[in-house]
PDB file of C-alpha atoms in Angstrom:
ATOM      1  CA  LEU A   1      -7.427 -16.603 -31.312  1.00 67.00           C
ATOM      2  CA  VAL A   2      -6.242 -13.129 -32.241  1.00 79.00           C
ATOM      3  CA  ARG A   3      -8.242 -11.585 -29.375  1.00 83.00           C
ATOM      4  CA  HIS A   4      -6.855 -14.246 -27.017  1.00 80.00           C
ATOM      5  CA  ASP A   5      -3.264 -13.475 -28.054  1.00 82.00           C
ATOM      6  CA  THR A   6      -3.919  -9.744 -27.713  1.00 85.00           C
ATOM      7  CA  ILE A   7      -5.273 -10.245 -24.191  1.00 83.00           C
ATOM      8  CA  LEU A   8      -2.271 -12.342 -23.177  1.00 81.00           C
ATOM      9  CA  PHE A   9       0.061  -9.633 -24.496  1.00 83.00           C
ATOM     10  CA  GLN A  10      -1.860  -6.880 -22.679  1.00 82.00           C
ATOM     11  CA  ILE A  11      -1.813  -8.876 -19.435  1.00 80.00           C
ATOM     12  CA  THR A  12       1.949  -9.306 -19.757  1.00 74.00           C
ATOM     13  CA  GLU A  13       2.333  -5.580 -20.395  1.00 75.00           C
ATOM     14  CA  THR A  14      -0.062  -4.442 -17.659  1.00 72.00           C
ATOM     15  CA  PHE A  15      -0.166  -6.315 -14.347  1.00 77.00           C
ATOM     16  CA  PRO A  16       0.676  -9.986 -14.993  1.00 82.00           C
ATOM     17  CA  ASP A  17       0.513 -11.060 -11.343  1.00 83.00           C
ATOM     18  CA  LEU A  18      -2.849  -9.410 -10.687  1.00 82.00           C
ATOM     19  CA  PHE A  19      -4.418 -10.724 -13.898  1.00 84.00           C
ATOM     20  CA  ARG A  20      -3.037 -14.285 -13.460  1.00 85.00           C
ATOM     21  CA  ASP A  21      -6.351 -15.582 -12.107  1.00 86.00           C
ATOM     22  CA  ALA A  22      -8.331 -13.967 -14.932  1.00 86.00           C
ATOM     23  CA  GLN A  23      -5.939 -15.521 -17.426  1.00 85.00           C
ATOM     24  CA  SER A  24      -6.360 -19.004 -15.902  1.00 87.00           C
ATOM     25  CA  LYS A  25     -10.160 -18.581 -15.934  1.00 86.00           C
ATOM     26  CA  LEU A  26      -9.974 -17.692 -19.629  1.00 85.00           C
ATOM     27  CA  GLU A  27      -7.850 -20.785 -20.269  1.00 85.00           C
ATOM     28  CA  GLU A  28     -10.516 -22.886 -18.472  1.00 86.00           C
ATOM     29  CA  VAL A  29     -13.181 -21.522 -20.828  1.00 82.00           C
ATOM     30  CA  ILE A  30     -10.955 -22.261 -23.844  1.00 82.00           C
ATOM     31  CA  LYS A  31      -9.980 -25.773 -22.686  1.00 81.00           C
ATOM     32  CA  PRO A  32     -13.091 -27.639 -23.918  1.00 75.00           C
ATOM     33  CA  GLY A  33     -12.471 -26.306 -27.426  1.00 70.00           C
ATOM     34  CA  GLY A  34      -9.321 -28.370 -27.683  1.00 69.00           C
ATOM     35  CA  GLN A  35     -10.632 -31.475 -25.957  1.00 70.00           C
ATOM     36  CA  THR A  36     -14.324 -32.315 -26.179  1.00 65.00           C
ATOM     37  CA  LEU A  37     -15.726 -30.105 -28.905  1.00 59.00           C
ATOM     38  CA  THR A  38     -15.519 -30.569 -32.630  1.00 65.00           C
ATOM     39  CA  TRP A  39     -16.711 -28.082 -35.188  1.00 63.00           C
ATOM     40  CA  SER A  40     -19.778 -30.256 -35.725  1.00 65.00           C
ATOM     41  CA  SER A  41     -20.646 -30.444 -32.005  1.00 68.00           C
ATOM     42  CA  LEU A  42     -24.060 -29.275 -30.931  1.00 66.00           C
ATOM     43  CA  ASN A  43     -22.506 -27.197 -28.145  1.00 74.00           C
ATOM     44  CA  ILE A  44     -20.192 -25.177 -30.384  1.00 78.00           C
ATOM     45  CA  ASN A  45     -22.445 -22.094 -30.353  1.00 82.00           C
ATOM     46  CA  ASN A  46     -22.601 -22.116 -26.535  1.00 84.00           C
ATOM     47  CA  TYR A  47     -18.833 -22.546 -26.378  1.00 81.00           C
ATOM     48  CA  ILE A  48     -18.195 -19.641 -28.755  1.00 84.00           C
ATOM     49  CA  SER A  49     -20.674 -17.450 -26.877  1.00 88.00           C
ATOM     50  CA  ALA A  50     -19.114 -18.232 -23.468  1.00 87.00           C
ATOM     51  CA  LEU A  51     -15.631 -17.628 -24.848  1.00 87.00           C
ATOM     52  CA  ASP A  52     -16.658 -14.332 -26.441  1.00 90.00           C
ATOM     53  CA  LYS A  53     -18.228 -13.123 -23.157  1.00 91.00           C
ATOM     54  CA  LYS A  54     -15.135 -14.050 -21.137  1.00 89.00           C
ATOM     55  CA  ILE A  55     -12.755 -12.419 -23.609  1.00 90.00           C
ATOM     56  CA  SER A  56     -14.919  -9.282 -23.789  1.00 92.00           C
ATOM     57  CA  LYS A  57     -15.048  -8.992 -19.997  1.00 92.00           C
ATOM     58  CA  ILE A  58     -11.268  -9.282 -19.666  1.00 91.00           C
ATOM     59  CA  GLU A  59     -10.668  -6.903 -22.605  1.00 92.00           C
ATOM     60  CA  ASP A  60     -12.950  -4.344 -20.978  1.00 93.00           C
ATOM     61  CA  ALA A  61     -11.120  -4.670 -17.641  1.00 93.00           C
ATOM     62  CA  LEU A  62      -7.708  -4.372 -19.316  1.00 92.00           C
ATOM     63  CA  ASN A  63      -8.780  -1.284 -21.264  1.00 92.00           C
ATOM     64  CA  LYS A  64     -10.130   0.410 -18.130  1.00 94.00           C
ATOM     65  CA  VAL A  65      -6.995  -0.437 -16.132  1.00 92.00           C
ATOM     66  CA  ASN A  66      -4.717   0.837 -18.893  1.00 89.00           C
ATOM     67  CA  ASP A  67      -6.737   4.047 -19.191  1.00 92.00           C
ATOM     68  CA  ILE A  68      -6.458   4.692 -15.453  1.00 93.00           C
ATOM     69  CA  ARG A  69      -2.752   3.884 -15.447  1.00 88.00           C
ATOM     70  CA  THR A  70      -2.056   5.983 -18.530  1.00 87.00           C
ATOM     71  CA  PHE A  71      -4.016   9.108 -17.701  1.00 90.00           C
ATOM     72  CA  PRO A  72      -4.665   9.889 -14.011  1.00 92.00           C
ATOM     73  CA  ILE A  73      -1.740   7.957 -12.535  1.00 93.00           C
ATOM     74  CA  ASN A  74       0.939   8.926 -15.040  1.00 92.00           C
ATOM     75  CA  LYS A  75      -0.299  12.534 -15.116  1.00 93.00           C
ATOM     76  CA  SER A  76      -0.081  12.733 -11.317  1.00 95.00           C
ATOM     77  CA  LEU A  77       3.382  11.155 -11.292  1.00 95.00           C
ATOM     78  CA  ASN A  78       4.601  13.672 -13.866  1.00 95.00           C
ATOM     79  CA  GLU A  79       3.143  16.552 -11.845  1.00 96.00           C
ATOM     80  CA  ILE A  80       4.849  15.240  -8.706  1.00 96.00           C
ATOM     81  CA  ALA A  81       8.177  14.935 -10.530  1.00 96.00           C
ATOM     82  CA  GLU A  82       7.875  18.484 -11.876  1.00 96.00           C
ATOM     83  CA  THR A  83       6.875  20.107  -8.577  1.00 96.00           C
ATOM     84  CA  PRO A  84       9.726  22.272  -7.318  1.00 95.00           C
ATOM     85  CA  LEU A  85      10.262  22.308  -3.567  1.00 92.00           C
ATOM     86  CA  CYS A  86      12.260  25.532  -3.571  1.00 92.00           C
ATOM     87  CA  PRO A  87      11.199  28.804  -5.186  1.00 92.00           C
ATOM     88  CA  THR A  88      13.212  30.651  -7.759  1.00 90.00           C
ATOM     89  CA  PHE A  89      14.152  34.072  -6.433  1.00 88.00           C
ATOM     90  CA  LYS A  90      14.007  37.044  -8.767  1.00 88.00           C
ATOM     91  CA  THR A  91      15.631  39.362  -6.240  1.00 89.00           C
ATOM     92  CA  SER A  92      18.344  38.695  -3.708  1.00 90.00           C
ATOM     93  CA  ILE A  93      17.378  38.255  -0.080  1.00 87.00           C
ATOM     94  CA  ALA A  94      19.916  39.565   2.410  1.00 88.00           C
ATOM     95  CA  GLU A  95      18.193  38.396   5.579  1.00 91.00           C
ATOM     96  CA  PRO A  96      18.699  34.637   6.266  1.00 92.00           C
ATOM     97  CA  GLN A  97      15.501  34.387   8.328  1.00 94.00           C
ATOM     98  CA  ILE A  98      13.406  35.756   5.462  1.00 92.00           C
ATOM     99  CA  LEU A  99      15.100  33.318   3.056  1.00 92.00           C
ATOM    100  CA  VAL A 100      14.328  30.373   5.324  1.00 94.00           C
ATOM    101  CA  GLN A 101      10.717  31.541   5.766  1.00 94.00           C
ATOM    102  CA  GLU A 102      10.213  31.919   1.979  1.00 93.00           C
ATOM    103  CA  ILE A 103      11.619  28.457   1.291  1.00 94.00           C
ATOM    104  CA  THR A 104       9.606  26.899   4.142  1.00 95.00           C
ATOM    105  CA  THR A 105       6.330  28.443   2.978  1.00 95.00           C
ATOM    106  CA  TYR A 106       6.944  27.453  -0.631  1.00 95.00           C
ATOM    107  CA  ALA A 107       7.941  23.885   0.321  1.00 96.00           C
ATOM    108  CA  GLU A 108       4.856  23.448   2.535  1.00 96.00           C
ATOM    109  CA  GLU A 109       2.587  24.406  -0.353  1.00 96.00           C
ATOM    110  CA  ALA A 110       4.469  22.088  -2.706  1.00 96.00           C
ATOM    111  CA  VAL A 111       4.126  19.203  -0.242  1.00 96.00           C
ATOM    112  CA  LYS A 112       0.370  19.816  -0.043  1.00 96.00           C
ATOM    113  CA  ARG A 113       0.132  19.621  -3.849  1.00 96.00           C
ATOM    114  CA  ILE A 114       2.217  16.435  -3.879  1.00 96.00           C
ATOM    115  CA  ASN A 115       0.085  14.845  -1.159  1.00 95.00           C
ATOM    116  CA  ALA A 116      -3.067  15.652  -3.125  1.00 94.00           C
ATOM    117  CA  ARG A 117      -1.573  13.914  -6.180  1.00 95.00           C
ATOM    118  CA  VAL A 118      -0.542  10.903  -4.074  1.00 95.00           C
ATOM    119  CA  GLN A 119      -4.101  10.606  -2.740  1.00 93.00           C
ATOM    120  CA  GLY A 120      -5.372  10.669  -6.303  1.00 93.00           C
ATOM    121  CA  ILE A 121      -2.940   7.898  -7.227  1.00 94.00           C
ATOM    122  CA  GLN A 122      -4.046   5.823  -4.238  1.00 92.00           C
ATOM    123  CA  GLY A 123      -7.681   6.237  -5.256  1.00 91.00           C
ATOM    124  CA  SER A 124      -6.816   5.216  -8.820  1.00 93.00           C
ATOM    125  CA  VAL A 125      -4.963   2.139  -7.572  1.00 91.00           C
ATOM    126  CA  CYS A 126      -8.034   1.143  -5.550  1.00 90.00           C
ATOM    127  CA  GLU A 127     -10.149   1.571  -8.676  1.00 91.00           C
ATOM    128  CA  ILE A 128      -7.712  -0.610 -10.652  1.00 91.00           C
ATOM    129  CA  LEU A 129      -7.829  -3.317  -7.984  1.00 88.00           C
ATOM    130  CA  ASN A 130     -11.638  -3.244  -7.991  1.00 89.00           C
ATOM    131  CA  ILE A 131     -11.668  -3.637 -11.783  1.00 92.00           C
ATOM    132  CA  ILE A 132      -9.202  -6.537 -11.642  1.00 90.00           C
ATOM    133  CA  SER A 133     -11.200  -8.187  -8.857  1.00 88.00           C
ATOM    134  CA  SER A 134     -14.244  -8.180 -11.168  1.00 89.00           C
ATOM    135  CA  VAL A 135     -12.455 -10.667 -13.469  1.00 88.00           C
ATOM    136  CA  SER A 136     -10.279 -12.425 -10.863  1.00 83.00           C
ATOM    137  CA  ASP A 137     -10.605 -14.122  -7.515  1.00 71.00           C
ATOM    138  CA  ILE A 138      -8.323 -11.811  -5.547  1.00 58.00           C
ATOM    139  CA  GLU A 139     -10.750 -11.092  -2.750  1.00 54.00           C
ATOM    140  CA  PRO A 140      -9.125 -11.346   0.695  1.00 45.00           C
ATOM    141  CA  LYS A 141     -10.756 -13.278   3.504  1.00 42.00           C
ATOM    142  CA  ARG A 142     -11.239 -11.614   6.877  1.00 45.00           C
ATOM    143  CA  ASP A 143     -10.587 -13.466  10.123  1.00 46.00           C
ATOM    144  CA  ASP A 144     -13.925 -12.302  11.567  1.00 51.00           C
ATOM    145  CA  GLU A 145     -15.868 -13.364   8.486  1.00 50.00           C
ATOM    146  CA  ASP A 146     -19.039 -15.404   8.994  1.00 52.00           C
ATOM    147  CA  PRO A 147     -18.751 -18.466   6.712  1.00 49.00           C
ATOM    148  CA  ASP A 148     -22.561 -18.795   6.599  1.00 51.00           C
ATOM    149  CA  ALA A 149     -23.159 -15.172   5.558  1.00 50.00           C
ATOM    150  CA  LYS A 150     -24.818 -14.658   2.191  1.00 47.00           C
ATOM    151  CA  PRO A 151     -23.464 -12.097  -0.320  1.00 45.00           C
ATOM    152  CA  GLU A 152     -26.675 -10.080  -0.068  1.00 44.00           C
ATOM    153  CA  ASP A 153     -25.897  -9.454   3.641  1.00 42.00           C
ATOM    154  CA  GLN A 154     -23.276  -6.895   2.590  1.00 42.00           C
ATOM    155  CA  THR A 155     -23.883  -3.199   2.869  1.00 38.00           C
ATOM    156  CA  SER A 156     -23.486  -1.018  -0.192  1.00 38.00           C
ATOM    157  CA  GLN A 157     -20.267   0.392   1.275  1.00 39.00           C
ATOM    158  CA  GLU A 158     -18.695  -3.086   1.273  1.00 40.00           C
ATOM    159  CA  LYS A 159     -19.416  -3.766  -2.405  1.00 49.00           C
ATOM    160  CA  SER A 160     -16.077  -2.302  -3.502  1.00 61.00           C
ATOM    161  CA  LEU A 161     -13.222  -4.553  -2.556  1.00 59.00           C
ATOM    162  CA  PHE A 162     -10.756  -1.685  -2.152  1.00 61.00           C
ATOM    163  CA  GLN A 163     -11.622   1.801  -0.947  1.00 66.00           C
ATOM    164  CA  PHE A 164      -9.417   4.793  -0.246  1.00 62.00           C
ATOM    165  CA  ASN A 165     -10.105   6.788   2.926  1.00 65.00           C
ATOM    166  CA  LYS A 166      -8.848  10.326   2.221  1.00 61.00           C
ATOM    167  CA  GLU A 167      -9.293  11.538   5.803  1.00 65.00           C
ATOM    168  CA  GLU A 168      -7.014   8.855   7.233  1.00 66.00           C
ATOM    169  CA  ASN A 169      -4.912   8.438   4.063  1.00 60.00           C
ATOM    170  CA  THR A 170      -5.430   4.656   4.166  1.00 63.00           C
ATOM    171  CA  VAL A 171      -6.639   1.893   1.890  1.00 61.00           C
ATOM    172  CA  ILE A 172      -9.540  -0.180   3.205  1.00 62.00           C
ATOM    173  CA  VAL A 173      -9.749  -3.811   2.053  1.00 59.00           C
ATOM    174  CA  ASN A 174     -13.191  -5.391   2.278  1.00 61.00           C
ATOM    175  CA  GLY A 175     -13.452  -9.189   2.227  1.00 52.00           C
ATOM    176  CA  THR A 176     -16.482 -10.966   0.866  1.00 43.00           C
TER     177      THR A 176
END
C-alpha cells in the first residue's frame, strides 16, 4: 500500500495525464484484492506477485522519466535561459556597422547553441514518451495501418513509438 501511494503521488507530480492509463492498469491489478481474494485464498501468492511486478514496472518508468526531466531537460532549459544573445563589449566601438556585425555574429552562435539544446530536449521528450508507452496504452493508430499485421512484422526502426529526426527537426510517431 505504501508503494501504491508513493506511485500515485509521483504520477500526480510528474505527468498525470500521460500516466493515467498506467494508473488505471495498476488499479485493475489491485481490484481483485478487495473483491474476490481473502488472505486464505489459494491465489494470494499469484496476486501479490502480479501486483509487485506491476508496481515495480511503473516505479521504474517513473524513476527514469523523473531522471530525464530532472537532469538533461532541466539542465538544457537552464543553459538556454542563461545564454546571452548580445556580447558584452570591453571596448567601445565607434563604427555602427562593426557593432551590428559583432552583435549579429554573436547572436547567430548563441542561436546555434540554443537550437542544439532544444534538439536535446526534443530527444529527451521522445525518450520519456517511449518510457511511458511501455506502461500505458498511448500508442497512436495510423490511417494506413493493416489491421491483420502481426507485431513481428515491424522493422527495428519502428519499435520506438516516438523518434526525433535531428536533420528535419521533427518528431516521428510510429503506430503499432
